[in-house]
mmCIF file of C-alpha atoms in Angstrom:
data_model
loop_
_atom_site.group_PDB
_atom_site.id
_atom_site.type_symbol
_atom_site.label_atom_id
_atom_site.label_comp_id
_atom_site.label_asym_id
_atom_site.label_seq_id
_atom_site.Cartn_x
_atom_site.Cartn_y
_atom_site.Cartn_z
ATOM 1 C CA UNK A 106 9.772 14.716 -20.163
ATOM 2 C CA UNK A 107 10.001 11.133 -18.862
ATOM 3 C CA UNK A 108 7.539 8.710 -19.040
ATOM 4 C CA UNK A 109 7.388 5.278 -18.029
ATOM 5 C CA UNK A 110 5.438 2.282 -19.131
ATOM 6 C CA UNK A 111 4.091 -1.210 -18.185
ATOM 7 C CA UNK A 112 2.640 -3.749 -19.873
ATOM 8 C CA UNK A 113 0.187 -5.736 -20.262
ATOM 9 C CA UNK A 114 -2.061 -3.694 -18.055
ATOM 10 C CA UNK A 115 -4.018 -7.268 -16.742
ATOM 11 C CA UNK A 116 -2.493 -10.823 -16.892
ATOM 12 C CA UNK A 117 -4.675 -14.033 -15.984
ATOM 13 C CA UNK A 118 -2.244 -17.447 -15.339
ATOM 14 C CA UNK A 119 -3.273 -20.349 -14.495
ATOM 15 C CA UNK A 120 -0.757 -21.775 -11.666
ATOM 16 C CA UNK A 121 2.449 -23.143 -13.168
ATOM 17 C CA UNK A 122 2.659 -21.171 -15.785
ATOM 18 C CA UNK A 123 5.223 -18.623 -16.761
ATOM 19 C CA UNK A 124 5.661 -14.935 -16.301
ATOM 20 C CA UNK A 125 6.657 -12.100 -17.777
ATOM 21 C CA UNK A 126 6.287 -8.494 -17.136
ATOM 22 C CA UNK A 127 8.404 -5.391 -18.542
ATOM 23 C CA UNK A 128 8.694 -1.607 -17.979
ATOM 24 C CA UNK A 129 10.117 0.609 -19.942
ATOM 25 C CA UNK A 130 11.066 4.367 -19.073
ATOM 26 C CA UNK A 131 11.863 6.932 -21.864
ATOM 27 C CA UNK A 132 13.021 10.431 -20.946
ATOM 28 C CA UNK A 133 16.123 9.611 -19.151
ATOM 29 C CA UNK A 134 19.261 7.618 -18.891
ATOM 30 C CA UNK A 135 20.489 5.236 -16.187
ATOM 31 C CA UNK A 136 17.998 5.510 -13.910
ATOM 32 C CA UNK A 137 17.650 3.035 -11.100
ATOM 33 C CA UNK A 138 14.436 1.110 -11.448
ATOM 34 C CA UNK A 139 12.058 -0.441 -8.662
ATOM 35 C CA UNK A 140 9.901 -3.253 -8.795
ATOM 36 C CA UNK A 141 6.835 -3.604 -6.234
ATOM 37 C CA UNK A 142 3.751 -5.714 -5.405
ATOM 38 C CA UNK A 143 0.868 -4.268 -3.651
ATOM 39 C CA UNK A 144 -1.433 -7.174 -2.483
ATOM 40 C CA UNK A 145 -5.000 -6.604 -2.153
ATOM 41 C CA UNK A 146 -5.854 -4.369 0.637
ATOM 42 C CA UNK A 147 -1.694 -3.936 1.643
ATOM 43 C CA UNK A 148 0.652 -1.186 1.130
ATOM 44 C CA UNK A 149 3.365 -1.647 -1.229
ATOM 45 C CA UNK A 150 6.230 -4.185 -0.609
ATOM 46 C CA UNK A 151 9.531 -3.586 -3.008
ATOM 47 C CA UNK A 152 10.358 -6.647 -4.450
ATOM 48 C CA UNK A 153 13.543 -5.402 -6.536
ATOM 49 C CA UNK A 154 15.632 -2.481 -7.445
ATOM 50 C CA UNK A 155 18.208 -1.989 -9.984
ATOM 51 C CA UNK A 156 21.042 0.709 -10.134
ATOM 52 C CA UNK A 157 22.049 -0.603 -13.257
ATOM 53 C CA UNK A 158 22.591 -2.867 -15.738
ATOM 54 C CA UNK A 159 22.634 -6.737 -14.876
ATOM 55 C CA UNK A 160 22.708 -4.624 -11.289
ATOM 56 C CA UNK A 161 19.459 -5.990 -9.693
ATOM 57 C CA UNK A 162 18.901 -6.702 -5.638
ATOM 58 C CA UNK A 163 16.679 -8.407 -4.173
ATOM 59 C CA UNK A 164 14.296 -7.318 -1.195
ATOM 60 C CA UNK A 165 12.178 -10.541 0.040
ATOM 61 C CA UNK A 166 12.747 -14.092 -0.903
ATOM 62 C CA UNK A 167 10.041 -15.352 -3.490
ATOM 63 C CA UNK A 168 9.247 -16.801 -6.520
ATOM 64 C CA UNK A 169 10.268 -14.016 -8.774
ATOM 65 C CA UNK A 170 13.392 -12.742 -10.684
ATOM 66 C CA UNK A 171 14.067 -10.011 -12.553
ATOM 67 C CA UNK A 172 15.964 -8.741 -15.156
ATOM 68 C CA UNK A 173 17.484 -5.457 -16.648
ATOM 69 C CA UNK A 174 18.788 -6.308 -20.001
ATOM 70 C CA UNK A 175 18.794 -2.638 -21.399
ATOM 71 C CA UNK A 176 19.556 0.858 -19.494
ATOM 72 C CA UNK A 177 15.772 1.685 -19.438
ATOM 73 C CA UNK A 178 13.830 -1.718 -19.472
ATOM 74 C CA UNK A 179 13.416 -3.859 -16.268
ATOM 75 C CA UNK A 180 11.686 -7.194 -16.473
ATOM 76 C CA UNK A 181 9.931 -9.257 -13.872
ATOM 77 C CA UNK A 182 10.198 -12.971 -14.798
ATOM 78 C CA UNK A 183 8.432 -16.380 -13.086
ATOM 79 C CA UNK A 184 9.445 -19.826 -14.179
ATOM 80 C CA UNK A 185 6.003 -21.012 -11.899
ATOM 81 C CA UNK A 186 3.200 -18.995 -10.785
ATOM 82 C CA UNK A 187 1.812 -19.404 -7.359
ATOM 83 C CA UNK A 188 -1.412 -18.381 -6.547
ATOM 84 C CA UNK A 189 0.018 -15.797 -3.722
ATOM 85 C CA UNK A 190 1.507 -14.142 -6.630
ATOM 86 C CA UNK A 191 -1.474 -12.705 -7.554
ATOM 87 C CA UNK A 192 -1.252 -8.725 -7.402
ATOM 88 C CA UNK A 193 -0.823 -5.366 -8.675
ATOM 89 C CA UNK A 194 2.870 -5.248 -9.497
ATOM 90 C CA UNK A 195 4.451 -1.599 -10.515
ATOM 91 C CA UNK A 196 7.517 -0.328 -11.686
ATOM 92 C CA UNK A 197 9.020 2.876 -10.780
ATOM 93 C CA UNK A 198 11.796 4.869 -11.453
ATOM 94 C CA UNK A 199 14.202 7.599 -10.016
ATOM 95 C CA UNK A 200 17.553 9.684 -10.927
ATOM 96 C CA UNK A 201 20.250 7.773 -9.945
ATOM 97 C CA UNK A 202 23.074 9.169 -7.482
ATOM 98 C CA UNK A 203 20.607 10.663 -4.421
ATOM 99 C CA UNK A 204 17.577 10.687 -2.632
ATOM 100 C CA UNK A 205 14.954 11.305 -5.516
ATOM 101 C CA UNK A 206 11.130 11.161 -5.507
ATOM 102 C CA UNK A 207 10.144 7.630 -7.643
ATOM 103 C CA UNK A 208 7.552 8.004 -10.152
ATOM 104 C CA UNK A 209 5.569 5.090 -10.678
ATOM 105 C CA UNK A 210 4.182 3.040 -13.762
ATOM 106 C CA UNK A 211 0.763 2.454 -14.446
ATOM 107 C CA UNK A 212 1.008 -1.443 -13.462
ATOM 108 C CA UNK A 213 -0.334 -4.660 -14.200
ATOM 109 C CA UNK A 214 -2.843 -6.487 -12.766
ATOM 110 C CA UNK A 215 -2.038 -9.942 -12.299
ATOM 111 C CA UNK A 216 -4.337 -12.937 -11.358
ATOM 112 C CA UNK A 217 -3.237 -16.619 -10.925
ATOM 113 C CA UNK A 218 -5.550 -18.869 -11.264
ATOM 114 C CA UNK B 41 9.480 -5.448 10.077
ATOM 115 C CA UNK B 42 6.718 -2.128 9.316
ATOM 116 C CA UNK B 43 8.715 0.882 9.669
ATOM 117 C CA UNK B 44 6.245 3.104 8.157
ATOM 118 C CA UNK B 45 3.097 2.737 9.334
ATOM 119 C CA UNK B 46 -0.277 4.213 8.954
ATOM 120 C CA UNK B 47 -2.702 3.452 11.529
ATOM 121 C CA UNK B 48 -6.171 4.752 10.125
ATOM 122 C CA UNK B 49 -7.193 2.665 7.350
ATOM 123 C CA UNK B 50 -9.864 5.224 6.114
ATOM 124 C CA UNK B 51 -11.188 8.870 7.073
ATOM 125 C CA UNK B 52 -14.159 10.299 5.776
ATOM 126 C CA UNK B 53 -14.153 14.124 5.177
ATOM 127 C CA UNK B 54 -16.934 16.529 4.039
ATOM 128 C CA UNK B 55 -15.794 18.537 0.951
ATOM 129 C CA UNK B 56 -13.690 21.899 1.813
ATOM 130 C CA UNK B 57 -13.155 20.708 5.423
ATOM 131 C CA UNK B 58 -9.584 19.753 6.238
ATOM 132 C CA UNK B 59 -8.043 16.474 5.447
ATOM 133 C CA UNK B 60 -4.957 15.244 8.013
ATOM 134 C CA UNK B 61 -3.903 11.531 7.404
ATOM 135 C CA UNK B 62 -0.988 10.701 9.570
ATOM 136 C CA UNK B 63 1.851 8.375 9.753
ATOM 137 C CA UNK B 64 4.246 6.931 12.232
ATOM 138 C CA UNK B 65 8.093 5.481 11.603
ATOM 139 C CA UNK B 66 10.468 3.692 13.660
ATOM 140 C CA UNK B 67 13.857 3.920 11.822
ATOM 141 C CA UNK B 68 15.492 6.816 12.994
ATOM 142 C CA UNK B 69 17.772 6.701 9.801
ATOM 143 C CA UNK B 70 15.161 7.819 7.428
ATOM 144 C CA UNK B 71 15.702 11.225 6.033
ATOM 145 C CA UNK B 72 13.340 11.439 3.346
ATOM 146 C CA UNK B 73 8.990 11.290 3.187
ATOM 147 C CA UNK B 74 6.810 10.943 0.576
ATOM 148 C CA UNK B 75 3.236 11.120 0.326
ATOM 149 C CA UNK B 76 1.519 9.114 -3.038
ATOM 150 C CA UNK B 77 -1.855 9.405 -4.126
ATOM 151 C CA UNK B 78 -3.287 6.331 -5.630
ATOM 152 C CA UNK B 79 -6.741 5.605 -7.311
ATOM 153 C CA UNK B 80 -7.631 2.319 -7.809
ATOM 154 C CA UNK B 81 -5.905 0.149 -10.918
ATOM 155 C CA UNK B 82 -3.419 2.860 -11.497
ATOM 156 C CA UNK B 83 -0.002 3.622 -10.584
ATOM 157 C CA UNK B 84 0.385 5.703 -7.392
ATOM 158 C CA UNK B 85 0.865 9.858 -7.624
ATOM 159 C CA UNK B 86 3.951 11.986 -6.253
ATOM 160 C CA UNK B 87 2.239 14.660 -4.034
ATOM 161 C CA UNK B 88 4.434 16.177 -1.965
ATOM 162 C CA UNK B 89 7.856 15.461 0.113
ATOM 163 C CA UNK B 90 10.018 16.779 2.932
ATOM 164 C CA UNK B 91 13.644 16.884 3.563
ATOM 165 C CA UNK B 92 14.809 15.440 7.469
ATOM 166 C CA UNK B 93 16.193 19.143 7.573
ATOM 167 C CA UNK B 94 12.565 20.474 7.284
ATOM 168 C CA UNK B 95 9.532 20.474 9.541
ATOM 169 C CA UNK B 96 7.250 21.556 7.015
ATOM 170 C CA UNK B 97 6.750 22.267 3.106
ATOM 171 C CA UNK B 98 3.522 23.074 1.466
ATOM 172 C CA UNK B 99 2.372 23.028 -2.081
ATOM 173 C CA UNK B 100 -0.940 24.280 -2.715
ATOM 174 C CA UNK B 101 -3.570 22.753 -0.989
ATOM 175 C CA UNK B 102 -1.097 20.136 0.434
ATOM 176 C CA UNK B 103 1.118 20.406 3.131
ATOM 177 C CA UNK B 104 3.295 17.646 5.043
ATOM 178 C CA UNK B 105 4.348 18.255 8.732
ATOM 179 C CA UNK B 106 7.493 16.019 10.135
ATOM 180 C CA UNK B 107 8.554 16.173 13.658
ATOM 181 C CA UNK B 108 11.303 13.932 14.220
ATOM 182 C CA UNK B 109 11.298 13.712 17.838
ATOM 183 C CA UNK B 110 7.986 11.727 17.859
ATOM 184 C CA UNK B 111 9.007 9.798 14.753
ATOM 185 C CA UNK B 112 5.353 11.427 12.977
ATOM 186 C CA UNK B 113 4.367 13.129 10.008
ATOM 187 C CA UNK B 114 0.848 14.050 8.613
ATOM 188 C CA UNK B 115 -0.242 15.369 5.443
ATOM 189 C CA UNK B 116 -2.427 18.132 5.499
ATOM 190 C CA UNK B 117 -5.247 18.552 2.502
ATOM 191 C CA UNK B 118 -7.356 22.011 2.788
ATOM 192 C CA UNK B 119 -9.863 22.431 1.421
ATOM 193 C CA UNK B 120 -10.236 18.885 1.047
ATOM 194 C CA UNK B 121 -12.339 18.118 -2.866
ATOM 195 C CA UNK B 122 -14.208 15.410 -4.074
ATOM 196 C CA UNK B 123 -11.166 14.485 -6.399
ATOM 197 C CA UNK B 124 -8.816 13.983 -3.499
ATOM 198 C CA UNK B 125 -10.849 10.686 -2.970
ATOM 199 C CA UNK B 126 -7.985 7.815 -2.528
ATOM 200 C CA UNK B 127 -5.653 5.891 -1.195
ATOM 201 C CA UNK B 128 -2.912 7.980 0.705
ATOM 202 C CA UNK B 129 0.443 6.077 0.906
ATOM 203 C CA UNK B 130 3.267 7.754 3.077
ATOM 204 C CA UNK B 131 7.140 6.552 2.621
ATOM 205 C CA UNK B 132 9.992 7.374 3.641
ATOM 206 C CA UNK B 133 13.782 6.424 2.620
ATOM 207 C CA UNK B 134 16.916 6.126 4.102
ATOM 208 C CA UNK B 135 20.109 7.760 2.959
ATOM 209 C CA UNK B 136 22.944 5.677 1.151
ATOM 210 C CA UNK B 137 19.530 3.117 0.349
ATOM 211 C CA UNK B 138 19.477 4.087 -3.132
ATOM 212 C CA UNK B 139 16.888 5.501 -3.025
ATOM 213 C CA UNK B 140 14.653 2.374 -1.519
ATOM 214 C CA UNK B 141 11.342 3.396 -0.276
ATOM 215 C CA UNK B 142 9.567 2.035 2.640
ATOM 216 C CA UNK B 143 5.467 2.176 1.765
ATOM 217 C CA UNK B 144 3.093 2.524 5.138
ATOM 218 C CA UNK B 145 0.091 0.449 4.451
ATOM 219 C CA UNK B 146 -2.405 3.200 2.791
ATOM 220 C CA UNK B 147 -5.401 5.376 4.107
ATOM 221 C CA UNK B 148 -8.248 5.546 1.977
ATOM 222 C CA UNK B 149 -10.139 9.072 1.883
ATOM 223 C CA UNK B 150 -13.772 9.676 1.297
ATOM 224 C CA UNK B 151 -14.389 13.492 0.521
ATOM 225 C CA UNK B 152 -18.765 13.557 0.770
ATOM 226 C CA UNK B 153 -20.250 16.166 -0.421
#
């Protein structure tokens, strides 16, 4: 069965600092990967998808990047924390080629400080 | 732009009464809906989804109704139980998207005893 995973589980940054989050997924191969925000109170906004390696899009103009150095790990990377990037951020996964129901991570909870 | 949207924040429900949390879309492109279950600090829950093709599907105690005409689905929960207690996300994704997923905004459900 597939499982996916996120860590850390809670980040506190102090503005200006660096960032990095990672997902993995076991269970499965090439799968496209999803990267989302929920802000406190909001629905979830997709920030980035991947449908494969070094294949990442962008959804919204920000302050983050991210990365997808291996088939099954996707990374979320900021040079500079903003205080509006504080969130829940979680990964999610689906079988590539169709329409497919995503399965989510567990997330991280990050606050900037 | 919301294209999914979900315009009752919360709904309280007494326990084994009938649950319907509805949401509305305005791109007529989307062919596939979700509906997530979330508690809070965890990743959200695949409950149930339909096909464009469809106008209902049911899976135990849930069921999701989609009439594309009005652009509306609702999720049905019956008998509504003290664990169904959440945040209710619908989605909904549009073909050729890879997959993408649009998130309304959440309801959050209060089965009382």
């Amino acid at each position: 069965s597939q499982t996916i995973h996120q860590w850390p589980a809670t980040l506190v940054q102090p503005v200006g600092s660096p960032l990095s989050l990672e997902c993995t997924v076991e269970g499965t191969s090439n799968p496209n990967l999803y990267w989302y925000r929920q802000a406190a109170g909001r629905g979830l906004q997709l920030l980035f998808y991947s449908i494969g390696i070094d294949q990442i899009s962008s959804e919204v103009p920000q302050n983050l990047s991210a990365s997808r150095p291996q088939d099954r790990q996707f990374i979320l990377s900021s040079k500079k924390l903003l205080l509006s990037d504080s969130g829940f951020y979680l990964c999610a996964w689906n079988l590539a080629g169709g329409v497919e129901t995503q399965y989510f991570g567990p997330g991280t909870r990050l606050l900037v400080l | 732009d919301q294209q999914v949207k979900q315009n009752s924040p919360s709904l309280s429900v007494q326990e084994g009464r009938i649950s319907i949390l509805n949401c509305d879309y305005t791109n007529s492109m989307f062919d596939y809906f979700l509906w997530y279950k979330k508690y809070p600090a965890e990743g959200p829950t695949f409950l149930i989804s339909i096909s464009s093709i469809k106008d209902k599907n049911e899976d135990g105690r849930f069921t999701v109704f989609l009439n594309k005409s009005a652009k509306h689905l609702s999720l049905h929960i019956v008998p509504s139980q003290p664990g169904d207690s959440a945040v209710y996300f619908c989605a909904a994704s549009e073909g050729g998207s890879w997959g993408k997923l649009q998130f309304g905004a959440g309801t959050q459900v209060v089965v009382t005893p």
